[in-house]
Amino acid sequence: MAFFFGLATGARGAFAAEIARLGVTSSASTVIGRERPPKRVAQILGIHHAAKAVVRARVMRTDATVVQVATSYFPGDVAFDTQLEQQDTGDGGSTSRLAELGHQQTRIRESVDVRPPSKEEAEALGVSADRLVYEITHVGLTESGKAVEVCVHVMPVTLWSLSYEWPIDQPAV
């Protein structure tokens, strides 16, 4: 499975869009709450380590196979009492809702690590704890550089091939 970000018409988010593009049926279960994010995520979001954020924890499947777990964190000043706290964020998913709220993401920063899964991640993904997973930390930034979303994707390396593409800045003529 290759992982590309892009939204198809009617898609509820990047995962649904990419899986649909591949012609595969997907499903996801989402648990939403207000929680303290991990210290590293709080730092990226620029919030106090004890502050709460909107958390959207998803388990994503193709057919009966869990292919990734992804947890998104949104700072409270951006997301509290918005559609981001609803099960269905609507067409375009959280990226579109953030833009409507005046927090359009203009840059994305991602880091990719390979590591063993935690016990909970291994159970959710249906893999043994000695297998490796990708951990992709996806950060959505506004024009001013404010991080408005951090999503931590955890996926078995045996199921995914990662492919990224960026335009190359052309020199001024």
PDB file of C-alpha atoms in Angstrom:
ATOM      1  CA  MET A   1       0.000   0.000   0.000  1.00  0.00           C
ATOM      2  CA  ALA A   2       1.419   3.418  -0.866  1.00  0.00           C
ATOM      3  CA  PHE A   3       0.577   6.384   1.315  1.00  0.00           C
ATOM      4  CA  PHE A   4      -0.096   9.663  -0.498  1.00  0.00           C
ATOM      5  CA  PHE A   5      -1.886  12.714   0.883  1.00  0.00           C
ATOM      6  CA  GLY A   6      -4.640  14.215  -1.224  1.00  0.00           C
ATOM      7  CA  LEU A   7      -8.386  14.545  -0.983  1.00  0.00           C
ATOM      8  CA  ALA A   8     -10.838  13.006  -3.390  1.00  0.00           C
ATOM      9  CA  THR A   9     -14.267  14.500  -3.843  1.00  0.00           C
ATOM     10  CA  GLY A  10     -16.496  13.397  -0.986  1.00  0.00           C
ATOM     11  CA  ALA A  11     -13.575  12.008   1.020  1.00  0.00           C
ATOM     12  CA  ARG A  12     -13.644  12.588   4.756  1.00  0.00           C
ATOM     13  CA  GLY A  13      -9.845  12.755   5.027  1.00  0.00           C
ATOM     14  CA  ALA A  14      -6.525  11.804   3.443  1.00  0.00           C
ATOM     15  CA  PHE A  15      -6.708   8.116   4.416  1.00  0.00           C
ATOM     16  CA  ALA A  16     -10.185   7.634   2.917  1.00  0.00           C
ATOM     17  CA  ALA A  17      -9.164   9.501  -0.230  1.00  0.00           C
ATOM     18  CA  GLU A  18      -6.010   7.477  -0.792  1.00  0.00           C
ATOM     19  CA  ILE A  19      -7.630   4.118  -0.088  1.00  0.00           C
ATOM     20  CA  ALA A  20     -10.525   4.995  -2.422  1.00  0.00           C
ATOM     21  CA  ARG A  21      -7.994   6.001  -5.113  1.00  0.00           C
ATOM     22  CA  LEU A  22      -6.500   2.514  -4.817  1.00  0.00           C
ATOM     23  CA  GLY A  23      -9.963   0.986  -5.292  1.00  0.00           C
ATOM     24  CA  VAL A  24     -10.048  -0.510  -1.792  1.00  0.00           C
ATOM     25  CA  THR A  25     -12.887  -0.274   0.717  1.00  0.00           C
ATOM     26  CA  SER A  26     -11.962   1.216   4.057  1.00  0.00           C
ATOM     27  CA  SER A  27     -13.510   1.909   7.415  1.00  0.00           C
ATOM     28  CA  ALA A  28     -12.403   3.686  10.546  1.00  0.00           C
ATOM     29  CA  SER A  29     -13.534   3.925  14.126  1.00  0.00           C
ATOM     30  CA  THR A  30     -12.898   7.205  15.897  1.00  0.00           C
ATOM     31  CA  VAL A  31     -12.816   8.089  19.576  1.00  0.00           C
ATOM     32  CA  ILE A  32     -12.933  11.829  20.260  1.00  0.00           C
ATOM     33  CA  GLY A  33     -12.152  13.600  23.498  1.00  0.00           C
ATOM     34  CA  ARG A  34     -10.360  16.402  25.262  1.00  0.00           C
ATOM     35  CA  GLU A  35      -7.088  15.162  26.701  1.00  0.00           C
ATOM     36  CA  ARG A  36      -3.572  16.235  27.503  1.00  0.00           C
ATOM     37  CA  PRO A  37      -1.397  15.352  24.518  1.00  0.00           C
ATOM     38  CA  PRO A  38       1.999  13.737  24.948  1.00  0.00           C
ATOM     39  CA  LYS A  39       4.642  16.277  25.993  1.00  0.00           C
ATOM     40  CA  ARG A  40       6.293  16.187  22.543  1.00  0.00           C
ATOM     41  CA  VAL A  41       2.964  16.930  20.825  1.00  0.00           C
ATOM     42  CA  ALA A  42       2.121  19.748  23.266  1.00  0.00           C
ATOM     43  CA  GLN A  43       5.484  21.311  22.486  1.00  0.00           C
ATOM     44  CA  ILE A  44       4.842  21.151  18.725  1.00  0.00           C
ATOM     45  CA  LEU A  45       1.374  22.684  19.199  1.00  0.00           C
ATOM     46  CA  GLY A  46       2.857  25.423  21.361  1.00  0.00           C
ATOM     47  CA  ILE A  47       0.591  24.647  24.322  1.00  0.00           C
ATOM     48  CA  HIS A  48       1.374  24.048  27.984  1.00  0.00           C
ATOM     49  CA  HIS A  49       2.142  20.388  28.743  1.00  0.00           C
ATOM     50  CA  ALA A  50      -0.896  20.250  31.079  1.00  0.00           C
ATOM     51  CA  ALA A  51      -3.306  21.905  28.619  1.00  0.00           C
ATOM     52  CA  LYS A  52      -5.992  19.834  26.962  1.00  0.00           C
ATOM     53  CA  ALA A  53      -6.404  19.451  23.229  1.00  0.00           C
ATOM     54  CA  VAL A  54      -9.064  17.913  21.010  1.00  0.00           C
ATOM     55  CA  VAL A  55      -7.927  14.354  20.342  1.00  0.00           C
ATOM     56  CA  ARG A  56      -9.251  12.203  17.491  1.00  0.00           C
ATOM     57  CA  ALA A  57      -7.946   8.634  17.862  1.00  0.00           C
ATOM     58  CA  ARG A  58      -8.682   6.487  14.807  1.00  0.00           C
ATOM     59  CA  VAL A  59      -8.269   2.808  13.988  1.00  0.00           C
ATOM     60  CA  MET A  60      -8.256   2.422  10.199  1.00  0.00           C
ATOM     61  CA  ARG A  61      -9.089  -0.774   8.342  1.00  0.00           C
ATOM     62  CA  THR A  62      -9.228  -2.159   4.846  1.00  0.00           C
ATOM     63  CA  ASP A  63     -11.706  -5.000   4.917  1.00  0.00           C
ATOM     64  CA  ALA A  64     -11.003  -6.679   8.297  1.00  0.00           C
ATOM     65  CA  THR A  65      -7.312  -5.743   8.459  1.00  0.00           C
ATOM     66  CA  VAL A  66      -6.206  -2.887  10.712  1.00  0.00           C
ATOM     67  CA  VAL A  67      -3.708  -0.965   8.595  1.00  0.00           C
ATOM     68  CA  GLN A  68      -2.949   1.974  10.860  1.00  0.00           C
ATOM     69  CA  VAL A  69      -3.790   3.770  14.057  1.00  0.00           C
ATOM     70  CA  ALA A  70      -3.680   7.550  13.884  1.00  0.00           C
ATOM     71  CA  THR A  71      -4.179  10.078  16.625  1.00  0.00           C
ATOM     72  CA  SER A  72      -4.733  13.731  15.753  1.00  0.00           C
ATOM     73  CA  TYR A  73      -4.300  16.546  18.240  1.00  0.00           C
ATOM     74  CA  PHE A  74      -5.743  20.046  17.789  1.00  0.00           C
ATOM     75  CA  PRO A  75      -5.098  22.940  20.203  1.00  0.00           C
ATOM     76  CA  GLY A  76      -8.145  23.877  22.259  1.00  0.00           C
ATOM     77  CA  ASP A  77      -8.139  27.523  21.157  1.00  0.00           C
ATOM     78  CA  VAL A  78      -8.629  26.264  17.603  1.00  0.00           C
ATOM     79  CA  ALA A  79     -10.826  23.179  18.037  1.00  0.00           C
ATOM     80  CA  PHE A  80     -12.960  23.289  21.197  1.00  0.00           C
ATOM     81  CA  ASP A  81     -16.708  23.433  20.419  1.00  0.00           C
ATOM     82  CA  THR A  82     -16.201  22.960  16.663  1.00  0.00           C
ATOM     83  CA  GLN A  83     -17.034  20.233  14.164  1.00  0.00           C
ATOM     84  CA  LEU A  84     -13.593  18.766  14.911  1.00  0.00           C
ATOM     85  CA  GLU A  85     -15.197  17.306  18.045  1.00  0.00           C
ATOM     86  CA  GLN A  86     -17.898  15.557  15.982  1.00  0.00           C
ATOM     87  CA  GLN A  87     -17.690  12.032  14.541  1.00  0.00           C
ATOM     88  CA  ASP A  88     -18.250  13.281  11.006  1.00  0.00           C
ATOM     89  CA  THR A  89     -16.040  16.237  10.155  1.00  0.00           C
ATOM     90  CA  GLY A  90     -17.625  16.481   6.685  1.00  0.00           C
ATOM     91  CA  ASP A  91     -16.168  16.608   3.184  1.00  0.00           C
ATOM     92  CA  GLY A  92     -12.442  17.275   3.227  1.00  0.00           C
ATOM     93  CA  GLY A  93     -12.091  16.215   6.867  1.00  0.00           C
ATOM     94  CA  SER A  94     -10.268  18.211   9.497  1.00  0.00           C
ATOM     95  CA  THR A  95      -8.130  20.110   6.966  1.00  0.00           C
ATOM     96  CA  SER A  96     -11.241  21.699   5.457  1.00  0.00           C
ATOM     97  CA  ARG A  97     -12.754  22.446   8.883  1.00  0.00           C
ATOM     98  CA  LEU A  98      -9.561  24.146  10.021  1.00  0.00           C
ATOM     99  CA  ALA A  99      -9.549  26.312   6.880  1.00  0.00           C
ATOM    100  CA  GLU A 100     -13.185  27.309   7.473  1.00  0.00           C
ATOM    101  CA  LEU A 101     -12.230  28.313  11.019  1.00  0.00           C
ATOM    102  CA  GLY A 102      -9.504  30.632   9.688  1.00  0.00           C
ATOM    103  CA  HIS A 103      -6.629  28.215  10.296  1.00  0.00           C
ATOM    104  CA  GLN A 104      -5.787  27.088   6.765  1.00  0.00           C
ATOM    105  CA  GLN A 105      -2.778  24.825   6.614  1.00  0.00           C
ATOM    106  CA  THR A 106      -0.243  26.140   4.128  1.00  0.00           C
ATOM    107  CA  ARG A 107       2.686  23.871   5.011  1.00  0.00           C
ATOM    108  CA  ILE A 108       3.088  20.312   6.178  1.00  0.00           C
ATOM    109  CA  ARG A 109       6.044  18.955   8.100  1.00  0.00           C
ATOM    110  CA  GLU A 110       6.462  15.210   8.575  1.00  0.00           C
ATOM    111  CA  SER A 111       9.012  13.060  10.280  1.00  0.00           C
ATOM    112  CA  VAL A 112       9.178   9.309   9.789  1.00  0.00           C
ATOM    113  CA  ASP A 113      10.661   6.918  12.301  1.00  0.00           C
ATOM    114  CA  VAL A 114      10.799   3.116  12.380  1.00  0.00           C
ATOM    115  CA  ARG A 115      10.447   1.485  15.788  1.00  0.00           C
ATOM    116  CA  PRO A 116       8.849  -1.449  17.603  1.00  0.00           C
ATOM    117  CA  PRO A 117       5.188  -0.876  18.500  1.00  0.00           C
ATOM    118  CA  SER A 118       4.019  -0.327  22.053  1.00  0.00           C
ATOM    119  CA  LYS A 119       2.015  -3.189  23.541  1.00  0.00           C
ATOM    120  CA  GLU A 120      -1.243  -1.279  22.872  1.00  0.00           C
ATOM    121  CA  GLU A 121      -0.243  -0.483  19.275  1.00  0.00           C
ATOM    122  CA  ALA A 122       0.741  -4.101  18.599  1.00  0.00           C
ATOM    123  CA  GLU A 123      -2.637  -5.303  19.892  1.00  0.00           C
ATOM    124  CA  ALA A 124      -4.579  -2.715  17.862  1.00  0.00           C
ATOM    125  CA  LEU A 125      -2.612  -3.485  14.682  1.00  0.00           C
ATOM    126  CA  GLY A 126      -2.718  -7.254  15.200  1.00  0.00           C
ATOM    127  CA  VAL A 127       1.061  -7.598  14.998  1.00  0.00           C
ATOM    128  CA  SER A 128       3.595  -9.058  17.378  1.00  0.00           C
ATOM    129  CA  ALA A 129       5.603  -6.658  19.534  1.00  0.00           C
ATOM    130  CA  ASP A 130       8.830  -7.696  17.776  1.00  0.00           C
ATOM    131  CA  ARG A 131       7.592  -6.371  14.397  1.00  0.00           C
ATOM    132  CA  LEU A 132       8.429  -2.844  13.267  1.00  0.00           C
ATOM    133  CA  VAL A 133       6.062   0.046  12.616  1.00  0.00           C
ATOM    134  CA  TYR A 134       6.376   3.393  10.907  1.00  0.00           C
ATOM    135  CA  GLU A 135       5.613   6.358  13.114  1.00  0.00           C
ATOM    136  CA  ILE A 136       4.813   9.370  10.976  1.00  0.00           C
ATOM    137  CA  THR A 137       4.421  12.631  12.843  1.00  0.00           C
ATOM    138  CA  HIS A 138       2.432  14.925  10.570  1.00  0.00           C
ATOM    139  CA  VAL A 139       2.284  18.622  11.490  1.00  0.00           C
ATOM    140  CA  GLY A 140      -0.086  21.056   9.751  1.00  0.00           C
ATOM    141  CA  LEU A 141       1.147  24.658   9.857  1.00  0.00           C
ATOM    142  CA  THR A 142      -0.619  27.910   9.008  1.00  0.00           C
ATOM    143  CA  GLU A 143       0.923  30.762   7.004  1.00  0.00           C
ATOM    144  CA  SER A 144       2.105  32.314  10.294  1.00  0.00           C
ATOM    145  CA  GLY A 145       3.817  29.047  11.287  1.00  0.00           C
ATOM    146  CA  LYS A 146       1.281  28.042  13.966  1.00  0.00           C
ATOM    147  CA  ALA A 147       0.875  24.272  14.297  1.00  0.00           C
ATOM    148  CA  VAL A 148      -2.890  23.602  14.212  1.00  0.00           C
ATOM    149  CA  GLU A 149      -2.745  19.819  13.904  1.00  0.00           C
ATOM    150  CA  VAL A 150      -0.334  17.089  14.908  1.00  0.00           C
ATOM    151  CA  CYS A 151      -1.238  13.599  13.760  1.00  0.00           C
ATOM    152  CA  VAL A 152       0.800  10.594  14.830  1.00  0.00           C
ATOM    153  CA  HIS A 153       0.287   7.695  12.396  1.00  0.00           C
ATOM    154  CA  VAL A 154       1.454   4.218  13.429  1.00  0.00           C
ATOM    155  CA  MET A 155       1.469   1.579  10.680  1.00  0.00           C
ATOM    156  CA  PRO A 156       3.083  -1.839  10.171  1.00  0.00           C
ATOM    157  CA  VAL A 157       6.085  -1.569   7.833  1.00  0.00           C
ATOM    158  CA  THR A 158       4.974  -4.820   6.196  1.00  0.00           C
ATOM    159  CA  LEU A 159       1.771  -3.202   4.879  1.00  0.00           C
ATOM    160  CA  TRP A 160       2.979   0.195   3.697  1.00  0.00           C
ATOM    161  CA  SER A 161       5.340   1.709   1.171  1.00  0.00           C
ATOM    162  CA  LEU A 162       5.863   5.424   1.737  1.00  0.00           C
ATOM    163  CA  SER A 163       6.198   7.765  -1.225  1.00  0.00           C
ATOM    164  CA  TYR A 164       6.544  11.546  -1.057  1.00  0.00           C
ATOM    165  CA  GLU A 165       6.746  14.170  -3.749  1.00  0.00           C
ATOM    166  CA  TRP A 166       7.451  17.898  -3.536  1.00  0.00           C
ATOM    167  CA  PRO A 167       7.832  20.522  -6.230  1.00  0.00           C
ATOM    168  CA  ILE A 168      11.355  21.874  -6.689  1.00  0.00           C
ATOM    169  CA  ASP A 169      11.621  25.633  -6.413  1.00  0.00           C
ATOM    170  CA  GLN A 170      12.697  27.029  -9.758  1.00  0.00           C
ATOM    171  CA  PRO A 171      15.472  29.646  -9.688  1.00  0.00           C
ATOM    172  CA  ALA A 172      14.425  33.203 -10.593  1.00  0.00           C
ATOM    173  CA  VAL A 173      15.303  34.065 -14.201  1.00  0.00           C
TER     174      VAL A 173
END
